[in-house]
């Protein structure tokens, strides 16, 4: 059986509407998105948090579609292209301003393997991460999802254990959390040839439209939280798991291949994450 694993990562994607905190003015949102200070911060998160665990996947058979704006300034596009040169799973799609969901659906559709029996899809923001064994795990867990599979709907697995990385007032903090229906590591199993996409479903409401499985266990994701998030992060901390710093450092290393002091330095601007 051929199982394709296909991810979507939004990197400062300029869309028409769909912004929760900055309104609908396209020119204003372009100025906010492409502000050099903001872009430097987002790129640091992308290079230090999102990309390394993907590069170190124990199963490298996947694609990551990075969607960004057609007018992304050349400086930042060059840094994305630099990453694509060292990570062959990356495909960059530059999209003109349009509605968010249809644009992302079309970008994903261009990379679907039409010979696949199952297409596993996931989405993440540029400050999220998945564990280094995520791709291997989602392939193995297909045996659970296929029992609920239907011809006209996906099956969703929510890996509910992860970490929240926060930067506020120049200080870095990390804590363990359990969360249901967050975007990082929320995994959709679609039958091959399915017309619908994960972009047809709100991540927080998908349980009302498709069978879902909540999977506790080892940390499977990192969610970033900082001043440039469009979402307000009001759900963060509701199911915080008390964990000491030594254990957090161990989880970060074993599950994501990241070093706690180095990550803190990279995200607070004192170290180049790709140096």
PDB file of C-alpha atoms in Angstrom:
ATOM      1  CA  UNK A   1       0.000   0.000   0.000  1.00  0.00           C
ATOM      2  CA  UNK A   2       1.321   3.423  -0.990  1.00  0.00           C
ATOM      3  CA  UNK A   3       0.857   6.051   1.762  1.00  0.00           C
ATOM      4  CA  UNK A   4       1.866   9.579   0.820  1.00  0.00           C
ATOM      5  CA  UNK A   5       2.674  12.000   3.645  1.00  0.00           C
ATOM      6  CA  UNK A   6       2.060  15.600   2.576  1.00  0.00           C
ATOM      7  CA  UNK A   7       2.510  18.637   4.811  1.00  0.00           C
ATOM      8  CA  UNK A   8       1.533  22.291   4.453  1.00  0.00           C
ATOM      9  CA  UNK A   9       3.452  25.105   6.139  1.00  0.00           C
ATOM     10  CA  UNK A  10       2.284  28.687   5.891  1.00  0.00           C
ATOM     11  CA  UNK A  11       5.138  31.205   5.905  1.00  0.00           C
ATOM     12  CA  UNK A  12       3.924  34.800   6.164  1.00  0.00           C
ATOM     13  CA  UNK A  13       1.224  34.110   3.577  1.00  0.00           C
ATOM     14  CA  UNK A  14      -0.626  37.256   2.547  1.00  0.00           C
ATOM     15  CA  UNK A  15      -4.308  36.463   2.009  1.00  0.00           C
ATOM     16  CA  UNK A  16      -7.542  38.346   1.520  1.00  0.00           C
ATOM     17  CA  UNK A  17      -9.168  38.384   4.937  1.00  0.00           C
ATOM     18  CA  UNK A  18      -8.611  35.538   7.409  1.00  0.00           C
ATOM     19  CA  UNK A  19      -6.471  37.669   9.723  1.00  0.00           C
ATOM     20  CA  UNK A  20      -7.776  37.514  13.285  1.00  0.00           C
ATOM     21  CA  UNK A  21      -6.055  40.530  14.793  1.00  0.00           C
ATOM     22  CA  UNK A  22      -5.087  42.974  12.025  1.00  0.00           C
ATOM     23  CA  UNK A  23      -8.252  43.449   9.972  1.00  0.00           C
ATOM     24  CA  UNK A  24      -8.865  43.017   6.239  1.00  0.00           C
ATOM     25  CA  UNK A  25      -6.867  45.846   4.656  1.00  0.00           C
ATOM     26  CA  UNK A  26      -4.510  44.116   2.224  1.00  0.00           C
ATOM     27  CA  UNK A  27      -1.897  46.883   2.068  1.00  0.00           C
ATOM     28  CA  UNK A  28      -1.827  47.212   5.852  1.00  0.00           C
ATOM     29  CA  UNK A  29      -1.446  43.473   6.314  1.00  0.00           C
ATOM     30  CA  UNK A  30       1.332  43.378   3.711  1.00  0.00           C
ATOM     31  CA  UNK A  31       3.227  46.044   5.634  1.00  0.00           C
ATOM     32  CA  UNK A  32       2.730  44.162   8.903  1.00  0.00           C
ATOM     33  CA  UNK A  33       3.705  40.760   7.475  1.00  0.00           C
ATOM     34  CA  UNK A  34       6.822  41.952   5.679  1.00  0.00           C
ATOM     35  CA  UNK A  35       8.113  44.300   8.364  1.00  0.00           C
ATOM     36  CA  UNK A  36      11.828  43.418   8.592  1.00  0.00           C
ATOM     37  CA  UNK A  37      11.850  42.977  12.374  1.00  0.00           C
ATOM     38  CA  UNK A  38       8.834  40.676  12.244  1.00  0.00           C
ATOM     39  CA  UNK A  39      10.249  38.689   9.331  1.00  0.00           C
ATOM     40  CA  UNK A  40      13.562  38.202  11.114  1.00  0.00           C
ATOM     41  CA  UNK A  41      11.725  36.819  14.145  1.00  0.00           C
ATOM     42  CA  UNK A  42       9.546  34.485  12.071  1.00  0.00           C
ATOM     43  CA  UNK A  43      12.542  33.231  10.118  1.00  0.00           C
ATOM     44  CA  UNK A  44      14.414  32.530  13.341  1.00  0.00           C
ATOM     45  CA  UNK A  45      11.526  30.388  14.597  1.00  0.00           C
ATOM     46  CA  UNK A  46      11.295  28.638  11.249  1.00  0.00           C
ATOM     47  CA  UNK A  47      15.016  27.854  11.094  1.00  0.00           C
ATOM     48  CA  UNK A  48      15.432  26.977  14.768  1.00  0.00           C
ATOM     49  CA  UNK A  49      12.171  25.169  15.613  1.00  0.00           C
ATOM     50  CA  UNK A  50      10.265  24.019  12.531  1.00  0.00           C
ATOM     51  CA  UNK A  51      12.904  22.837  10.076  1.00  0.00           C
ATOM     52  CA  UNK A  52      15.455  20.824  12.131  1.00  0.00           C
ATOM     53  CA  UNK A  53      13.073  18.046  13.308  1.00  0.00           C
ATOM     54  CA  UNK A  54      11.777  17.720   9.737  1.00  0.00           C
ATOM     55  CA  UNK A  55      15.311  17.353   8.423  1.00  0.00           C
ATOM     56  CA  UNK A  56      15.961  14.616  10.989  1.00  0.00           C
ATOM     57  CA  UNK A  57      12.831  12.535  10.364  1.00  0.00           C
ATOM     58  CA  UNK A  58      13.442   8.816  10.875  1.00  0.00           C
ATOM     59  CA  UNK A  59      11.267   8.288   7.781  1.00  0.00           C
ATOM     60  CA  UNK A  60      12.300  10.868   5.149  1.00  0.00           C
ATOM     61  CA  UNK A  61       9.562   9.942   2.648  1.00  0.00           C
ATOM     62  CA  UNK A  62       7.340  13.025   2.815  1.00  0.00           C
ATOM     63  CA  UNK A  63       6.803  16.398   1.170  1.00  0.00           C
ATOM     64  CA  UNK A  64       6.476  19.770   2.879  1.00  0.00           C
ATOM     65  CA  UNK A  65       4.738  22.463   0.814  1.00  0.00           C
ATOM     66  CA  UNK A  66       5.747  25.929   2.017  1.00  0.00           C
ATOM     67  CA  UNK A  67       3.171  28.475   0.909  1.00  0.00           C
ATOM     68  CA  UNK A  68       4.160  32.113   0.946  1.00  0.00           C
ATOM     69  CA  UNK A  69       3.267  35.311  -0.846  1.00  0.00           C
ATOM     70  CA  UNK A  70       4.052  35.965  -4.489  1.00  0.00           C
ATOM     71  CA  UNK A  71       5.520  39.303  -3.389  1.00  0.00           C
ATOM     72  CA  UNK A  72       7.596  37.978  -0.475  1.00  0.00           C
ATOM     73  CA  UNK A  73      10.679  40.229  -0.406  1.00  0.00           C
ATOM     74  CA  UNK A  74      13.699  38.693  -2.134  1.00  0.00           C
ATOM     75  CA  UNK A  75      15.793  38.595   1.034  1.00  0.00           C
ATOM     76  CA  UNK A  76      13.387  36.224   2.754  1.00  0.00           C
ATOM     77  CA  UNK A  77      12.615  34.192  -0.336  1.00  0.00           C
ATOM     78  CA  UNK A  78      16.338  33.546  -0.724  1.00  0.00           C
ATOM     79  CA  UNK A  79      16.490  32.152   2.814  1.00  0.00           C
ATOM     80  CA  UNK A  80      13.576  29.821   2.075  1.00  0.00           C
ATOM     81  CA  UNK A  81      15.294  28.692  -1.106  1.00  0.00           C
ATOM     82  CA  UNK A  82      18.470  28.080   0.867  1.00  0.00           C
ATOM     83  CA  UNK A  83      16.558  25.687   3.107  1.00  0.00           C
ATOM     84  CA  UNK A  84      15.004  23.950   0.099  1.00  0.00           C
ATOM     85  CA  UNK A  85      18.470  23.307  -1.297  1.00  0.00           C
ATOM     86  CA  UNK A  86      19.480  21.316   1.787  1.00  0.00           C
ATOM     87  CA  UNK A  87      16.114  19.663   2.416  1.00  0.00           C
ATOM     88  CA  UNK A  88      14.844  17.887  -0.719  1.00  0.00           C
ATOM     89  CA  UNK A  89      11.354  17.346   0.733  1.00  0.00           C
ATOM     90  CA  UNK A  90      10.578  21.091   0.538  1.00  0.00           C
ATOM     91  CA  UNK A  91       8.493  22.585  -2.258  1.00  0.00           C
ATOM     92  CA  UNK A  92       7.927  26.362  -2.274  1.00  0.00           C
ATOM     93  CA  UNK A  93       4.630  27.703  -3.604  1.00  0.00           C
ATOM     94  CA  UNK A  94       4.317  31.479  -4.004  1.00  0.00           C
ATOM     95  CA  UNK A  95       0.668  32.477  -4.066  1.00  0.00           C
ATOM     96  CA  UNK A  96      -0.999  35.788  -4.958  1.00  0.00           C
ATOM     97  CA  UNK A  97      -3.351  37.307  -2.372  1.00  0.00           C
ATOM     98  CA  UNK A  98      -6.619  35.347  -2.315  1.00  0.00           C
ATOM     99  CA  UNK A  99      -8.828  33.554   0.183  1.00  0.00           C
ATOM    100  CA  UNK A 100      -6.706  31.418   2.464  1.00  0.00           C
ATOM    101  CA  UNK A 101      -8.381  28.000   2.308  1.00  0.00           C
ATOM    102  CA  UNK A 102      -8.926  27.759  -1.484  1.00  0.00           C
ATOM    103  CA  UNK A 103      -5.367  28.935  -2.213  1.00  0.00           C
ATOM    104  CA  UNK A 104      -3.847  26.370   0.139  1.00  0.00           C
ATOM    105  CA  UNK A 105      -6.097  23.613  -1.216  1.00  0.00           C
ATOM    106  CA  UNK A 106      -4.891  24.303  -4.748  1.00  0.00           C
ATOM    107  CA  UNK A 107      -1.244  24.419  -3.664  1.00  0.00           C
ATOM    108  CA  UNK A 108      -1.552  21.054  -1.924  1.00  0.00           C
ATOM    109  CA  UNK A 109      -3.439  19.498  -4.827  1.00  0.00           C
ATOM    110  CA  UNK A 110      -0.516  20.181  -7.169  1.00  0.00           C
ATOM    111  CA  UNK A 111       1.647  17.805  -5.127  1.00  0.00           C
ATOM    112  CA  UNK A 112      -0.696  14.886  -4.480  1.00  0.00           C
ATOM    113  CA  UNK A 113       0.593  11.514  -5.625  1.00  0.00           C
ATOM    114  CA  UNK A 114      -2.250  10.181  -7.758  1.00  0.00           C
ATOM    115  CA  UNK A 115      -0.930   6.638  -7.361  1.00  0.00           C
ATOM    116  CA  UNK A 116      -1.205   6.735  -3.547  1.00  0.00           C
ATOM    117  CA  UNK A 117      -3.812   4.585  -1.812  1.00  0.00           C
ATOM    118  CA  UNK A 118      -3.874   6.942   1.168  1.00  0.00           C
ATOM    119  CA  UNK A 119      -2.744  10.577   1.436  1.00  0.00           C
ATOM    120  CA  UNK A 120      -1.803  11.613   4.959  1.00  0.00           C
ATOM    121  CA  UNK A 121      -1.946  15.384   5.310  1.00  0.00           C
ATOM    122  CA  UNK A 122      -0.841  17.720   8.070  1.00  0.00           C
ATOM    123  CA  UNK A 123      -0.432  21.454   8.423  1.00  0.00           C
ATOM    124  CA  UNK A 124       1.776  23.614  10.561  1.00  0.00           C
ATOM    125  CA  UNK A 125       2.748  27.211  11.009  1.00  0.00           C
ATOM    126  CA  UNK A 126       6.327  28.361  10.608  1.00  0.00           C
ATOM    127  CA  UNK A 127       6.827  28.392  14.383  1.00  0.00           C
ATOM    128  CA  UNK A 128       5.522  24.846  14.988  1.00  0.00           C
ATOM    129  CA  UNK A 129       7.381  21.538  14.954  1.00  0.00           C
ATOM    130  CA  UNK A 130       6.670  17.817  14.846  1.00  0.00           C
ATOM    131  CA  UNK A 131       8.713  15.090  16.551  1.00  0.00           C
ATOM    132  CA  UNK A 132      11.539  13.439  14.621  1.00  0.00           C
ATOM    133  CA  UNK A 133       9.535  10.210  14.313  1.00  0.00           C
ATOM    134  CA  UNK A 134       6.299  11.893  13.229  1.00  0.00           C
ATOM    135  CA  UNK A 135       6.308  10.626   9.625  1.00  0.00           C
ATOM    136  CA  UNK A 136       7.120   7.075  10.701  1.00  0.00           C
ATOM    137  CA  UNK A 137       4.438   7.225  13.388  1.00  0.00           C
ATOM    138  CA  UNK A 138       1.645   8.466  11.112  1.00  0.00           C
ATOM    139  CA  UNK A 139       2.369   5.690   8.650  1.00  0.00           C
ATOM    140  CA  UNK A 140       2.244   3.094  11.435  1.00  0.00           C
ATOM    141  CA  UNK A 141      -0.963   4.561  12.876  1.00  0.00           C
ATOM    142  CA  UNK A 142      -2.794   4.175   9.588  1.00  0.00           C
ATOM    143  CA  UNK A 143      -3.788   0.734  10.879  1.00  0.00           C
ATOM    144  CA  UNK A 144      -5.905   2.526  13.509  1.00  0.00           C
ATOM    145  CA  UNK A 145      -7.359   5.139  11.167  1.00  0.00           C
ATOM    146  CA  UNK A 146      -8.346   2.690   8.435  1.00  0.00           C
ATOM    147  CA  UNK A 147     -10.904   1.054  10.722  1.00  0.00           C
ATOM    148  CA  UNK A 148     -12.909   4.289  10.661  1.00  0.00           C
ATOM    149  CA  UNK A 149     -12.233   5.198   7.050  1.00  0.00           C
ATOM    150  CA  UNK A 150     -15.060   6.165   4.736  1.00  0.00           C
ATOM    151  CA  UNK A 151     -15.245   6.956   1.060  1.00  0.00           C
ATOM    152  CA  UNK A 152     -16.290  10.565   1.561  1.00  0.00           C
ATOM    153  CA  UNK A 153     -14.561  11.725   4.747  1.00  0.00           C
ATOM    154  CA  UNK A 154     -11.092  11.657   6.316  1.00  0.00           C
ATOM    155  CA  UNK A 155     -10.099  10.127   9.620  1.00  0.00           C
ATOM    156  CA  UNK A 156      -8.180  12.435  11.954  1.00  0.00           C
ATOM    157  CA  UNK A 157      -5.644  11.556  14.623  1.00  0.00           C
ATOM    158  CA  UNK A 158      -4.882  14.209  17.222  1.00  0.00           C
ATOM    159  CA  UNK A 159      -1.591  13.602  19.004  1.00  0.00           C
ATOM    160  CA  UNK A 160      -2.408  15.472  22.165  1.00  0.00           C
ATOM    161  CA  UNK A 161       0.951  15.644  23.963  1.00  0.00           C
ATOM    162  CA  UNK A 162       3.506  18.310  23.155  1.00  0.00           C
ATOM    163  CA  UNK A 163       5.479  21.348  24.206  1.00  0.00           C
ATOM    164  CA  UNK A 164       4.743  25.068  24.112  1.00  0.00           C
ATOM    165  CA  UNK A 165       7.715  27.353  23.427  1.00  0.00           C
ATOM    166  CA  UNK A 166       7.193  30.991  24.360  1.00  0.00           C
ATOM    167  CA  UNK A 167       9.181  34.189  24.013  1.00  0.00           C
ATOM    168  CA  UNK A 168       7.962  37.247  25.910  1.00  0.00           C
ATOM    169  CA  UNK A 169       9.917  40.362  26.855  1.00  0.00           C
ATOM    170  CA  UNK A 170      13.062  38.804  25.473  1.00  0.00           C
ATOM    171  CA  UNK A 171      12.827  35.730  27.681  1.00  0.00           C
ATOM    172  CA  UNK A 172      12.347  32.128  26.547  1.00  0.00           C
ATOM    173  CA  UNK A 173      10.130  29.617  28.363  1.00  0.00           C
ATOM    174  CA  UNK A 174       9.147  26.020  27.632  1.00  0.00           C
ATOM    175  CA  UNK A 175       6.423  23.876  29.157  1.00  0.00           C
ATOM    176  CA  UNK A 176       4.660  20.579  28.488  1.00  0.00           C
ATOM    177  CA  UNK A 177       1.008  20.668  27.489  1.00  0.00           C
ATOM    178  CA  UNK A 178      -1.833  18.386  26.446  1.00  0.00           C
ATOM    179  CA  UNK A 179      -4.214  19.815  23.852  1.00  0.00           C
ATOM    180  CA  UNK A 180      -7.000  18.566  21.628  1.00  0.00           C
ATOM    181  CA  UNK A 181      -7.491  19.759  18.039  1.00  0.00           C
ATOM    182  CA  UNK A 182      -4.508  22.074  17.850  1.00  0.00           C
ATOM    183  CA  UNK A 183      -2.876  22.397  14.432  1.00  0.00           C
ATOM    184  CA  UNK A 184       0.593  20.934  15.125  1.00  0.00           C
ATOM    185  CA  UNK A 185       0.628  17.174  14.398  1.00  0.00           C
ATOM    186  CA  UNK A 186      -3.133  17.049  13.691  1.00  0.00           C
ATOM    187  CA  UNK A 187      -3.124  14.312  11.057  1.00  0.00           C
ATOM    188  CA  UNK A 188      -5.706  13.692   8.308  1.00  0.00           C
ATOM    189  CA  UNK A 189      -5.972  10.347   6.523  1.00  0.00           C
ATOM    190  CA  UNK A 190      -7.684  10.730   3.137  1.00  0.00           C
ATOM    191  CA  UNK A 191      -8.384   7.917   0.685  1.00  0.00           C
ATOM    192  CA  UNK A 192      -6.406   8.202  -2.546  1.00  0.00           C
ATOM    193  CA  UNK A 193      -8.192  10.348  -5.100  1.00  0.00           C
ATOM    194  CA  UNK A 194     -10.204  12.256  -2.492  1.00  0.00           C
ATOM    195  CA  UNK A 195     -11.374  15.658  -3.690  1.00  0.00           C
ATOM    196  CA  UNK A 196     -11.617  17.191  -0.236  1.00  0.00           C
ATOM    197  CA  UNK A 197      -8.591  18.579   1.583  1.00  0.00           C
ATOM    198  CA  UNK A 198      -7.663  19.245   5.174  1.00  0.00           C
ATOM    199  CA  UNK A 199      -8.274  22.904   4.281  1.00  0.00           C
ATOM    200  CA  UNK A 200     -11.990  22.026   4.100  1.00  0.00           C
ATOM    201  CA  UNK A 201     -11.944  21.570   7.877  1.00  0.00           C
ATOM    202  CA  UNK A 202     -11.402  23.962  10.764  1.00  0.00           C
ATOM    203  CA  UNK A 203      -8.813  22.345  12.983  1.00  0.00           C
ATOM    204  CA  UNK A 204     -10.795  23.060  16.157  1.00  0.00           C
ATOM    205  CA  UNK A 205     -14.123  21.852  14.731  1.00  0.00           C
ATOM    206  CA  UNK A 206     -13.023  18.854  12.689  1.00  0.00           C
ATOM    207  CA  UNK A 207     -14.471  16.478  15.301  1.00  0.00           C
ATOM    208  CA  UNK A 208     -17.958  17.623  14.211  1.00  0.00           C
ATOM    209  CA  UNK A 209     -17.330  16.537  10.595  1.00  0.00           C
ATOM    210  CA  UNK A 210     -15.052  13.480  10.687  1.00  0.00           C
ATOM    211  CA  UNK A 211     -14.132  10.571  12.976  1.00  0.00           C
ATOM    212  CA  UNK A 212     -11.296  11.614  15.267  1.00  0.00           C
ATOM    213  CA  UNK A 213      -8.891   9.726  17.499  1.00  0.00           C
ATOM    214  CA  UNK A 214      -7.176  11.345  20.491  1.00  0.00           C
ATOM    215  CA  UNK A 215      -3.734   9.812  20.936  1.00  0.00           C
ATOM    216  CA  UNK A 216      -1.901  10.510  24.217  1.00  0.00           C
ATOM    217  CA  UNK A 217       1.690   9.479  24.809  1.00  0.00           C
ATOM    218  CA  UNK A 218       5.070  10.935  23.950  1.00  0.00           C
ATOM    219  CA  UNK A 219       5.455  14.567  22.903  1.00  0.00           C
ATOM    220  CA  UNK A 220       4.645  14.874  19.204  1.00  0.00           C
ATOM    221  CA  UNK A 221       4.660  18.622  18.601  1.00  0.00           C
ATOM    222  CA  UNK A 222       5.936  22.045  19.590  1.00  0.00           C
ATOM    223  CA  UNK A 223       3.700  25.083  19.358  1.00  0.00           C
ATOM    224  CA  UNK A 224       5.318  28.504  19.230  1.00  0.00           C
ATOM    225  CA  UNK A 225       3.838  31.463  21.094  1.00  0.00           C
ATOM    226  CA  UNK A 226       5.181  35.012  20.827  1.00  0.00           C
ATOM    227  CA  UNK A 227       4.267  38.582  19.937  1.00  0.00           C
ATOM    228  CA  UNK A 228       3.810  38.021  16.197  1.00  0.00           C
ATOM    229  CA  UNK A 229       1.206  35.237  16.425  1.00  0.00           C
ATOM    230  CA  UNK A 230      -2.063  36.098  14.679  1.00  0.00           C
ATOM    231  CA  UNK A 231      -3.961  33.818  17.047  1.00  0.00           C
ATOM    232  CA  UNK A 232      -4.292  35.067  20.588  1.00  0.00           C
ATOM    233  CA  UNK A 233      -3.105  31.901  22.287  1.00  0.00           C
ATOM    234  CA  UNK A 234      -5.956  32.009  24.778  1.00  0.00           C
ATOM    235  CA  UNK A 235      -6.053  28.206  25.076  1.00  0.00           C
ATOM    236  CA  UNK A 236      -2.384  27.855  25.964  1.00  0.00           C
ATOM    237  CA  UNK A 237      -1.802  26.697  29.524  1.00  0.00           C
ATOM    238  CA  UNK A 238      -5.211  25.148  30.129  1.00  0.00           C
ATOM    239  CA  UNK A 239      -3.763  21.644  30.323  1.00  0.00           C
ATOM    240  CA  UNK A 240      -0.212  22.393  31.341  1.00  0.00           C
ATOM    241  CA  UNK A 241       1.807  19.446  32.631  1.00  0.00           C
ATOM    242  CA  UNK A 242       4.156  20.196  35.550  1.00  0.00           C
ATOM    243  CA  UNK A 243       7.632  19.289  34.300  1.00  0.00           C
ATOM    244  CA  UNK A 244      11.030  20.370  35.612  1.00  0.00           C
ATOM    245  CA  UNK A 245      13.636  21.963  33.355  1.00  0.00           C
ATOM    246  CA  UNK A 246      15.881  18.895  33.218  1.00  0.00           C
ATOM    247  CA  UNK A 247      13.012  16.731  31.977  1.00  0.00           C
ATOM    248  CA  UNK A 248      11.944  19.371  29.452  1.00  0.00           C
ATOM    249  CA  UNK A 249      15.489  19.519  28.094  1.00  0.00           C
ATOM    250  CA  UNK A 250      15.489  15.742  27.759  1.00  0.00           C
ATOM    251  CA  UNK A 251      12.151  15.676  25.908  1.00  0.00           C
ATOM    252  CA  UNK A 252      13.284  18.484  23.615  1.00  0.00           C
ATOM    253  CA  UNK A 253      16.454  16.590  22.772  1.00  0.00           C
ATOM    254  CA  UNK A 254      15.020  13.089  22.401  1.00  0.00           C
ATOM    255  CA  UNK A 255      11.806  13.947  20.603  1.00  0.00           C
ATOM    256  CA  UNK A 256      12.903  16.934  18.488  1.00  0.00           C
ATOM    257  CA  UNK A 257      16.709  16.796  18.371  1.00  0.00           C
ATOM    258  CA  UNK A 258      16.927  20.313  19.824  1.00  0.00           C
ATOM    259  CA  UNK A 259      19.202  21.666  22.558  1.00  0.00           C
ATOM    260  CA  UNK A 260      17.436  23.798  25.158  1.00  0.00           C
ATOM    261  CA  UNK A 261      20.140  26.453  25.747  1.00  0.00           C
ATOM    262  CA  UNK A 262      20.848  26.753  22.017  1.00  0.00           C
ATOM    263  CA  UNK A 263      17.145  27.060  21.213  1.00  0.00           C
ATOM    264  CA  UNK A 264      16.681  29.748  23.843  1.00  0.00           C
ATOM    265  CA  UNK A 265      19.646  31.694  22.432  1.00  0.00           C
ATOM    266  CA  UNK A 266      18.376  31.391  18.849  1.00  0.00           C
ATOM    267  CA  UNK A 267      14.845  32.559  19.658  1.00  0.00           C
ATOM    268  CA  UNK A 268      15.893  35.481  21.825  1.00  0.00           C
ATOM    269  CA  UNK A 269      18.227  36.787  19.135  1.00  0.00           C
ATOM    270  CA  UNK A 270      21.609  35.983  20.653  1.00  0.00           C
ATOM    271  CA  UNK A 271      22.618  33.191  18.257  1.00  0.00           C
ATOM    272  CA  UNK A 272      22.236  32.406  14.555  1.00  0.00           C
ATOM    273  CA  UNK A 273      20.064  29.238  14.407  1.00  0.00           C
ATOM    274  CA  UNK A 274      21.846  28.038  11.236  1.00  0.00           C
ATOM    275  CA  UNK A 275      25.395  28.915  12.295  1.00  0.00           C
TER     276      UNK A 275
END
